[in-house]
GROMACS .gro file of C-alpha atoms in nm:
model
  412
    1UNK     CA    1 -22.592   7.292   8.817
    2UNK     CA    2 -22.351   7.014   8.887
    3UNK     CA    3 -22.117   6.893   8.619
    4UNK     CA    4 -22.171   6.544   8.480
    5UNK     CA    5 -21.801   6.516   8.411
    6UNK     CA    6 -21.638   6.289   8.672
    7UNK     CA    7 -21.311   6.408   8.816
    8UNK     CA    8 -21.020   6.181   8.733
    9UNK     CA    9 -20.865   6.058   9.056
   10UNK     CA   10 -20.492   6.074   9.100
   11UNK     CA   11 -20.316   5.738   9.074
   12UNK     CA   12 -20.218   5.583   9.404
   13UNK     CA   13 -19.857   5.658   9.496
   14UNK     CA   14 -19.602   5.382   9.457
   15UNK     CA   15 -19.511   5.269   9.810
   16UNK     CA   16 -19.260   5.000   9.723
   17UNK     CA   17 -19.058   4.848   9.442
   18UNK     CA   18 -18.910   4.512   9.370
   19UNK     CA   19 -18.558   4.524   9.228
   20UNK     CA   20 -18.431   4.218   9.045
   21UNK     CA   21 -18.271   4.086   8.730
   22UNK     CA   22 -18.610   3.943   8.630
   23UNK     CA   23 -18.900   3.953   8.876
   24UNK     CA   24 -19.071   3.670   8.687
   25UNK     CA   25 -18.813   3.439   8.843
   26UNK     CA   26 -18.969   3.521   9.181
   27UNK     CA   27 -19.338   3.448   9.124
   28UNK     CA   28 -19.407   3.400   9.496
   29UNK     CA   29 -19.269   3.748   9.561
   30UNK     CA   30 -19.510   3.893   9.305
   31UNK     CA   31 -19.803   3.725   9.478
   32UNK     CA   32 -19.697   3.844   9.823
   33UNK     CA   33 -19.637   4.200   9.704
   34UNK     CA   34 -19.985   4.211   9.551
   35UNK     CA   35 -20.135   4.075   9.871
   36UNK     CA   36 -19.953   4.331  10.085
   37UNK     CA   37 -19.975   4.640   9.862
   38UNK     CA   38 -20.235   4.580   9.593
   39UNK     CA   39 -20.131   4.795   9.296
   40UNK     CA   40 -19.917   5.037   9.497
   41UNK     CA   41 -19.585   4.885   9.393
   42UNK     CA   42 -19.363   4.868   9.090
   43UNK     CA   43 -19.069   4.672   8.953
   44UNK     CA   44 -18.719   4.781   8.855
   45UNK     CA   45 -18.416   4.616   8.704
   46UNK     CA   46 -18.075   4.658   8.864
   47UNK     CA   47 -17.962   4.921   8.614
   48UNK     CA   48 -18.288   5.118   8.641
   49UNK     CA   49 -18.286   5.118   9.021
   50UNK     CA   50 -17.991   5.355   9.067
   51UNK     CA   51 -18.142   5.608   8.828
   52UNK     CA   52 -18.492   5.585   8.975
   53UNK     CA   53 -18.385   5.619   9.338
   54UNK     CA   54 -18.231   5.958   9.249
   55UNK     CA   55 -18.561   6.086   9.105
   56UNK     CA   56 -18.830   6.282   9.296
   57UNK     CA   57 -19.077   6.000   9.222
   58UNK     CA   58 -18.884   5.780   9.462
   59UNK     CA   59 -18.972   6.001   9.759
   60UNK     CA   60 -19.299   5.812   9.816
   61UNK     CA   61 -19.121   5.477   9.852
   62UNK     CA   62 -19.135   5.313  10.193
   63UNK     CA   63 -18.917   5.018  10.102
   64UNK     CA   64 -18.760   4.822   9.818
   65UNK     CA   65 -18.745   4.442   9.799
   66UNK     CA   66 -18.423   4.331   9.630
   67UNK     CA   67 -18.462   3.975   9.497
   68UNK     CA   68 -18.145   3.786   9.405
   69UNK     CA   69 -18.019   3.435   9.343
   70UNK     CA   70 -17.672   3.284   9.306
   71UNK     CA   71 -17.639   3.423   8.950
   72UNK     CA   72 -17.652   3.777   9.088
   73UNK     CA   73 -17.346   3.732   9.310
   74UNK     CA   74 -17.142   3.869   9.019
   75UNK     CA   75 -17.314   4.205   9.072
   76UNK     CA   76 -17.250   4.248   9.444
   77UNK     CA   77 -17.089   4.588   9.401
   78UNK     CA   78 -17.390   4.718   9.207
   79UNK     CA   79 -17.629   4.571   9.462
   80UNK     CA   80 -17.429   4.735   9.740
   81UNK     CA   81 -17.462   5.073   9.565
   82UNK     CA   82 -17.841   5.028   9.536
   83UNK     CA   83 -17.874   4.941   9.904
   84UNK     CA   84 -17.651   5.231  10.009
   85UNK     CA   85 -17.846   5.478   9.794
   86UNK     CA   86 -18.179   5.355   9.930
   87UNK     CA   87 -18.052   5.389  10.285
   88UNK     CA   88 -17.924   5.740  10.215
   89UNK     CA   89 -18.269   5.832  10.080
   90UNK     CA   90 -18.444   5.696  10.390
   91UNK     CA   91 -18.586   5.395  10.205
   92UNK     CA   92 -18.582   5.060  10.386
   93UNK     CA   93 -18.448   4.750  10.212
   94UNK     CA   94 -18.572   4.391  10.230
   95UNK     CA   95 -18.328   4.138  10.087
   96UNK     CA   96 -18.492   3.831   9.928
   97UNK     CA   97 -18.231   3.565   9.848
   98UNK     CA   98 -18.234   3.216   9.697
   99UNK     CA   99 -17.923   2.993   9.704
  100UNK     CA  100 -17.694   3.288   9.777
  101UNK     CA  101 -17.368   3.221   9.963
  102UNK     CA  102 -17.348   3.330  10.327
  103UNK     CA  103 -17.052   3.555  10.244
  104UNK     CA  104 -17.256   3.743   9.983
  105UNK     CA  105 -17.552   3.780  10.218
  106UNK     CA  106 -17.327   3.907  10.493
  107UNK     CA  107 -17.173   4.167  10.262
  108UNK     CA  108 -17.512   4.298  10.148
  109UNK     CA  109 -17.648   4.314  10.501
  110UNK     CA  110 -17.333   4.501  10.601
  111UNK     CA  111 -17.408   4.748  10.322
  112UNK     CA  112 -17.729   4.844  10.501
  113UNK     CA  113 -18.008   4.601  10.410
  114UNK     CA  114 -18.269   4.615  10.688
  115UNK     CA  115 -18.437   4.275  10.658
  116UNK     CA  116 -18.352   3.936  10.511
  117UNK     CA  117 -18.613   3.682  10.391
  118UNK     CA  118 -18.519   3.351  10.225
  119UNK     CA  119 -18.676   3.245   9.896
  120UNK     CA  120 -18.904   3.055   9.845
  121UNK     CA  121 -19.086   3.288  10.080
  122UNK     CA  122 -19.226   3.123  10.394
  123UNK     CA  123 -19.596   3.195  10.434
  124UNK     CA  124 -19.656   3.541  10.580
  125UNK     CA  125 -19.283   3.616  10.611
  126UNK     CA  126 -19.280   3.911  10.367
  127UNK     CA  127 -19.572   4.079  10.546
  128UNK     CA  128 -19.399   4.018  10.879
  129UNK     CA  129 -19.083   4.184  10.745
  130UNK     CA  130 -19.286   4.481  10.619
  131UNK     CA  131 -19.454   4.515  10.958
  132UNK     CA  132 -19.115   4.514  11.131
  133UNK     CA  133 -18.994   4.793  10.902
  134UNK     CA  134 -19.292   5.008  10.999
  135UNK     CA  135 -19.229   4.977  11.371
  136UNK     CA  136 -19.048   5.274  11.527
  137UNK     CA  137 -18.692   5.200  11.628
  138UNK     CA  138 -18.663   5.126  12.000
  139UNK     CA  139 -18.448   5.336  12.228
  140UNK     CA  140 -18.088   5.225  12.226
  141UNK     CA  141 -17.999   5.127  12.583
  142UNK     CA  142 -17.641   5.010  12.525
  143UNK     CA  143 -17.380   4.975  12.256
  144UNK     CA  144 -17.493   4.613  12.198
  145UNK     CA  145 -17.854   4.704  12.121
  146UNK     CA  146 -17.971   4.718  11.757
  147UNK     CA  147 -18.278   4.889  11.617
  148UNK     CA  148 -18.405   4.577  11.446
  149UNK     CA  149 -18.346   4.332  11.729
  150UNK     CA  150 -18.357   4.486  12.075
  151UNK     CA  151 -18.283   4.260  12.371
  152UNK     CA  152 -18.569   4.163  12.603
  153UNK     CA  153 -18.698   4.470  12.782
  154UNK     CA  154 -18.636   4.324  13.127
  155UNK     CA  155 -18.275   4.224  13.069
  156UNK     CA  156 -18.085   3.929  12.930
  157UNK     CA  157 -18.270   3.616  12.828
  158UNK     CA  158 -18.278   3.302  13.041
  159UNK     CA  159 -18.066   3.010  12.914
  160UNK     CA  160 -18.199   2.661  12.979
  161UNK     CA  161 -17.971   2.376  12.869
  162UNK     CA  162 -18.077   2.013  12.818
  163UNK     CA  163 -17.847   1.709  12.803
  164UNK     CA  164 -17.920   1.338  12.809
  165UNK     CA  165 -17.725   1.119  13.048
  166UNK     CA  166 -17.762   0.838  12.796
  167UNK     CA  167 -17.894   0.792  12.445
  168UNK     CA  168 -18.270   0.765  12.413
  169UNK     CA  169 -18.356   0.941  12.739
  170UNK     CA  170 -18.566   1.199  12.553
  171UNK     CA  171 -18.342   1.505  12.583
  172UNK     CA  172 -18.423   1.651  12.240
  173UNK     CA  173 -18.792   1.570  12.275
  174UNK     CA  174 -18.790   1.749  12.610
  175UNK     CA  175 -18.594   2.048  12.472
  176UNK     CA  176 -18.817   2.096  12.167
  177UNK     CA  177 -19.144   2.067  12.358
  178UNK     CA  178 -19.023   2.285  12.647
  179UNK     CA  179 -18.929   2.555  12.396
  180UNK     CA  180 -19.270   2.534  12.229
  181UNK     CA  181 -19.460   2.546  12.559
  182UNK     CA  182 -19.258   2.848  12.671
  183UNK     CA  183 -19.334   3.021  12.340
  184UNK     CA  184 -19.704   2.973  12.416
  185UNK     CA  185 -19.686   3.035  12.791
  186UNK     CA  186 -19.838   3.383  12.772
  187UNK     CA  187 -20.109   3.446  12.513
  188UNK     CA  188 -20.125   3.819  12.585
  189UNK     CA  189 -19.751   3.878  12.561
  190UNK     CA  190 -19.582   3.569  12.409
  191UNK     CA  191 -19.218   3.535  12.512
  192UNK     CA  192 -18.950   3.537  12.243
  193UNK     CA  193 -18.803   3.185  12.238
  194UNK     CA  194 -18.499   3.047  12.057
  195UNK     CA  195 -18.371   2.689  12.053
  196UNK     CA  196 -18.006   2.616  11.972
  197UNK     CA  197 -17.905   2.267  11.855
  198UNK     CA  198 -17.543   2.230  11.969
  199UNK     CA  199 -17.525   1.860  11.884
  200UNK     CA  200 -17.305   1.931  11.581
  201UNK     CA  201 -17.290   1.570  11.463
  202UNK     CA  202 -17.632   1.415  11.508
  203UNK     CA  203 -17.854   1.702  11.618
  204UNK     CA  204 -18.219   1.632  11.538
  205UNK     CA  205 -18.406   1.945  11.644
  206UNK     CA  206 -18.459   2.028  11.276
  207UNK     CA  207 -18.604   1.679  11.219
  208UNK     CA  208 -18.837   1.704  11.519
  209UNK     CA  209 -18.971   2.037  11.383
  210UNK     CA  210 -18.949   1.952  11.011
  211UNK     CA  211 -18.716   2.243  10.939
  212UNK     CA  212 -18.439   2.276  10.677
  213UNK     CA  213 -18.073   2.288  10.782
  214UNK     CA  214 -17.901   2.600  10.654
  215UNK     CA  215 -17.546   2.603  10.522
  216UNK     CA  216 -17.498   2.940  10.687
  217UNK     CA  217 -17.492   2.760  11.026
  218UNK     CA  218 -17.155   2.609  10.937
  219UNK     CA  219 -17.031   2.949  10.820
  220UNK     CA  220 -17.140   3.105  11.148
  221UNK     CA  221 -16.958   2.848  11.363
  222UNK     CA  222 -16.650   2.871  11.139
  223UNK     CA  223 -16.582   3.230  11.240
  224UNK     CA  224 -16.775   3.353  11.543
  225UNK     CA  225 -16.538   3.648  11.584
  226UNK     CA  226 -16.735   3.831  11.314
  227UNK     CA  227 -17.071   3.724  11.459
  228UNK     CA  228 -17.322   4.006  11.458
  229UNK     CA  229 -17.700   4.043  11.451
  230UNK     CA  230 -17.718   3.998  11.074
  231UNK     CA  231 -17.515   3.678  11.066
  232UNK     CA  232 -17.707   3.534  11.361
  233UNK     CA  233 -18.040   3.625  11.203
  234UNK     CA  234 -17.945   3.452  10.877
  235UNK     CA  235 -17.865   3.130  11.059
  236UNK     CA  236 -18.204   3.106  11.232
  237UNK     CA  237 -18.509   2.928  11.094
  238UNK     CA  238 -18.861   3.023  11.204
  239UNK     CA  239 -19.108   2.764  11.330
  240UNK     CA  240 -19.470   2.872  11.287
  241UNK     CA  241 -19.367   3.234  11.353
  242UNK     CA  242 -19.351   3.159  11.726
  243UNK     CA  243 -18.993   3.054  11.788
  244UNK     CA  244 -18.658   3.064  11.612
  245UNK     CA  245 -18.428   2.766  11.569
  246UNK     CA  246 -18.053   2.740  11.516
  247UNK     CA  247 -18.033   2.394  11.362
  248UNK     CA  248 -17.733   2.164  11.363
  249UNK     CA  249 -17.513   2.199  11.053
  250UNK     CA  250 -17.608   2.004  10.742
  251UNK     CA  251 -17.290   1.793  10.760
  252UNK     CA  252 -17.139   1.601  11.050
  253UNK     CA  253 -16.874   1.814  11.218
  254UNK     CA  254 -16.620   1.729  11.489
  255UNK     CA  255 -16.734   1.844  11.832
  256UNK     CA  256 -16.399   2.015  11.890
  257UNK     CA  257 -16.447   2.234  11.584
  258UNK     CA  258 -16.579   2.500  11.824
  259UNK     CA  259 -16.447   2.611  12.161
  260UNK     CA  260 -16.578   2.781  12.472
  261UNK     CA  261 -16.524   3.128  12.326
  262UNK     CA  262 -16.732   3.040  12.018
  263UNK     CA  263 -17.015   2.902  12.229
  264UNK     CA  264 -17.009   3.197  12.468
  265UNK     CA  265 -17.037   3.443  12.179
  266UNK     CA  266 -17.340   3.260  12.036
  267UNK     CA  267 -17.507   3.230  12.377
  268UNK     CA  268 -17.455   3.600  12.447
  269UNK     CA  269 -17.605   3.686  12.109
  270UNK     CA  270 -17.900   3.454  12.166
  271UNK     CA  271 -17.981   3.586  12.513
  272UNK     CA  272 -17.999   3.938  12.370
  273UNK     CA  273 -18.252   3.831  12.108
  274UNK     CA  274 -18.473   3.602  12.315
  275UNK     CA  275 -18.647   3.588  12.651
  276UNK     CA  276 -18.575   3.215  12.670
  277UNK     CA  277 -18.290   3.026  12.504
  278UNK     CA  278 -18.318   2.645  12.503
  279UNK     CA  279 -17.986   2.471  12.432
  280UNK     CA  280 -17.998   2.108  12.315
  281UNK     CA  281 -17.658   1.962  12.408
  282UNK     CA  282 -17.479   1.654  12.272
  283UNK     CA  283 -17.472   1.351  12.502
  284UNK     CA  284 -17.093   1.381  12.517
  285UNK     CA  285 -16.917   1.609  12.764
  286UNK     CA  286 -16.692   1.837  12.561
  287UNK     CA  287 -16.448   2.118  12.632
  288UNK     CA  288 -16.718   2.380  12.578
  289UNK     CA  289 -16.976   2.212  12.806
  290UNK     CA  290 -16.824   2.433  13.075
  291UNK     CA  291 -16.921   2.747  12.882
  292UNK     CA  292 -17.285   2.637  12.861
  293UNK     CA  293 -17.298   2.533  13.225
  294UNK     CA  294 -17.151   2.864  13.341
  295UNK     CA  295 -17.383   3.073  13.124
  296UNK     CA  296 -17.711   2.891  13.179
  297UNK     CA  297 -17.956   2.938  13.466
  298UNK     CA  298 -18.073   2.575  13.468
  299UNK     CA  299 -17.903   2.266  13.321
  300UNK     CA  300 -18.159   1.987  13.277
  301UNK     CA  301 -18.022   1.633  13.252
  302UNK     CA  302 -18.258   1.358  13.136
  303UNK     CA  303 -18.229   1.001  13.261
  304UNK     CA  304 -18.425   0.680  13.297
  305UNK     CA  305 -18.478   0.434  13.577
  306UNK     CA  306 -18.196   0.202  13.469
  307UNK     CA  307 -17.836   0.118  13.551
  308UNK     CA  308 -17.674   0.308  13.261
  309UNK     CA  309 -17.840   0.635  13.365
  310UNK     CA  310 -17.739   0.579  13.728
  311UNK     CA  311 -17.376   0.508  13.638
  312UNK     CA  312 -17.355   0.805  13.402
  313UNK     CA  313 -17.510   1.036  13.663
  314UNK     CA  314 -17.230   0.944  13.902
  315UNK     CA  315 -16.964   0.995  13.637
  316UNK     CA  316 -17.100   1.334  13.525
  317UNK     CA  317 -17.134   1.456  13.882
  318UNK     CA  318 -16.779   1.349  13.961
  319UNK     CA  319 -16.640   1.512  13.644
  320UNK     CA  320 -16.809   1.845  13.713
  321UNK     CA  321 -16.700   1.847  14.076
  322UNK     CA  322 -16.338   1.782  13.979
  323UNK     CA  323 -16.346   2.095  13.763
  324UNK     CA  324 -16.521   2.296  14.035
  325UNK     CA  325 -16.816   2.362  13.806
  326UNK     CA  326 -17.159   2.473  13.938
  327UNK     CA  327 -17.333   2.134  13.976
  328UNK     CA  328 -17.609   2.307  14.171
  329UNK     CA  329 -17.749   2.415  13.834
  330UNK     CA  330 -17.824   2.053  13.742
  331UNK     CA  331 -18.190   1.950  13.745
  332UNK     CA  332 -18.243   1.576  13.708
  333UNK     CA  333 -18.539   1.479  13.488
  334UNK     CA  334 -18.658   1.119  13.506
  335UNK     CA  335 -18.815   1.023  13.174
  336UNK     CA  336 -19.073   0.744  13.151
  337UNK     CA  337 -19.127   0.777  13.525
  338UNK     CA  338 -19.354   0.528  13.706
  339UNK     CA  339 -19.722   0.611  13.727
  340UNK     CA  340 -19.864   0.750  14.049
  341UNK     CA  341 -20.024   0.415  14.133
  342UNK     CA  342 -19.700   0.218  14.077
  343UNK     CA  343 -19.579   0.204  14.435
  344UNK     CA  344 -19.294  -0.034  14.354
  345UNK     CA  345 -19.172   0.202  14.082
  346UNK     CA  346 -19.195   0.501  14.315
  347UNK     CA  347 -18.986   0.314  14.570
  348UNK     CA  348 -18.718   0.242  14.307
  349UNK     CA  349 -18.703   0.612  14.216
  350UNK     CA  350 -18.654   0.704  14.582
  351UNK     CA  351 -18.376   0.447  14.629
  352UNK     CA  352 -18.204   0.564  14.310
  353UNK     CA  353 -18.203   0.927  14.426
  354UNK     CA  354 -18.073   0.833  14.769
  355UNK     CA  355 -17.798   0.611  14.628
  356UNK     CA  356 -17.681   0.877  14.382
  357UNK     CA  357 -17.724   1.155  14.638
  358UNK     CA  358 -17.925   1.364  14.396
  359UNK     CA  359 -18.274   1.511  14.389
  360UNK     CA  360 -18.492   1.387  14.104
  361UNK     CA  361 -18.711   1.696  14.088
  362UNK     CA  362 -18.884   1.638  13.756
  363UNK     CA  363 -19.062   1.315  13.667
  364UNK     CA  364 -19.187   1.290  13.311
  365UNK     CA  365 -19.451   1.025  13.233
  366UNK     CA  366 -19.423   0.785  12.941
  367UNK     CA  367 -19.592   0.947  12.643
  368UNK     CA  368 -19.612   0.623  12.448
  369UNK     CA  369 -19.612   0.591  12.070
  370UNK     CA  370 -19.760   0.938  12.028
  371UNK     CA  371 -19.420   1.087  12.116
  372UNK     CA  372 -19.225   0.911  11.841
  373UNK     CA  373 -19.507   0.977  11.595
  374UNK     CA  374 -19.499   1.347  11.683
  375UNK     CA  375 -19.123   1.359  11.626
  376UNK     CA  376 -19.152   1.176  11.294
  377UNK     CA  377 -19.417   1.421  11.175
  378UNK     CA  378 -19.210   1.723  11.280
  379UNK     CA  379 -19.464   1.861  11.527
  380UNK     CA  380 -19.460   1.949  11.898
  381UNK     CA  381 -19.681   1.732  12.116
  382UNK     CA  382 -19.912   2.028  12.173
  383UNK     CA  383 -19.999   2.020  11.803
  384UNK     CA  384 -20.022   1.644  11.751
  385UNK     CA  385 -20.132   1.505  12.090
  386UNK     CA  386 -20.235   1.789  12.319
  387UNK     CA  387 -20.378   1.559  12.588
  388UNK     CA  388 -20.070   1.338  12.603
  389UNK     CA  389 -19.950   1.305  12.966
  390UNK     CA  390 -19.590   1.393  12.873
  391UNK     CA  391 -19.707   1.708  12.698
  392UNK     CA  392 -19.913   1.811  13.000
  393UNK     CA  393 -19.620   1.768  13.236
  394UNK     CA  394 -19.386   1.972  13.016
  395UNK     CA  395 -19.655   2.241  12.979
  396UNK     CA  396 -19.685   2.264  13.360
  397UNK     CA  397 -19.307   2.297  13.390
  398UNK     CA  398 -19.298   2.572  13.124
  399UNK     CA  399 -19.581   2.759  13.299
  400UNK     CA  400 -19.401   2.743  13.633
  401UNK     CA  401 -19.072   2.862  13.479
  402UNK     CA  402 -19.246   3.151  13.308
  403UNK     CA  403 -19.431   3.245  13.628
  404UNK     CA  404 -19.109   3.250  13.827
  405UNK     CA  405 -18.963   3.497  13.581
  406UNK     CA  406 -18.604   3.564  13.497
  407UNK     CA  407 -18.502   3.684  13.840
  408UNK     CA  408 -18.618   3.365  14.012
  409UNK     CA  409 -18.507   3.116  13.746
  410UNK     CA  410 -18.199   3.005  13.939
  411UNK     CA  411 -18.415   2.913  14.236
  412UNK     CA  412 -18.663   2.709  14.026
   0.00000   0.00000   0.00000
């Protein structure tokens, strides 16, 4: 005879905890934790956390999410103890921060926090961080490899720089859309793509992608000697979870604020994190242009079919030759190129190339008003005008670059 008394099931183990001064101040975190874990999570205050993490009940925890804002910077030592204790107990830590100074973030990440997510939480970012924590750590192949951010499996990333020979020649539009097309070049195994806006004064990559500018970018450039994976990761902004962007600083900065050593450190860090690094350069030639030119595989220069572009092409070529820099890396891109049926325009392009003694290898068609509208709306052309002729040409270029692979990039 079977008993009619139902067995009481054991409560589900607690897999994670939020730790904060008051979790109600982070309502989006509550929603995302419920979405990710259902009822298998709890909440602790700062004072409770140290005591709980020493208890046997904490053994089931997979991670803790520490949520802080600028008010909590007074408790950095306590937060550091919590992170250290969690790490010692084999519990991963996700740091959720709102309006916290870069110095404070850096200190907490140094204490052992595994992931950093800004608040308000970008859509899906908490789940993405949780998924990263669950992945097994990759094999360390050198002293520069980190468990959280291994370099590309086939070696260092490819650096592709873009500079306009004159204002309005579409350099940033080209850089942003090339980065996006590369990020989508392989559906089965999407490349990791980062875009760096090195136009410190009037950089507009953030505008073209509708992304916020982070104050931590200025902090990063101010002292690149302490640059590490954590600092670099804090400075990046994600665009649709497909590429990462280092925006220009929020304020206008002098171009000589950084030097070749600073730029080289950032480029080396970026090439370890990404398969492709797109560098949007200022129109001006600066002391550290040499560092970018020496480190990149291809240096695209955008121009138009006019006298100012022709004159500037001569001047740039002469300047680089005088410094014995690798001008063979230059790839001239003619923006708003004549249509195939415009024989007179084609003849002008040929005469221009012959006069300047250069090869105009890339001819980009005029995308019309759709290009400026796409930039104003903060979207790549692929998202706003997929059939635009400019978008198609950039997509073909990205596909050919990806097909060539890293080893053949210099011969592209």
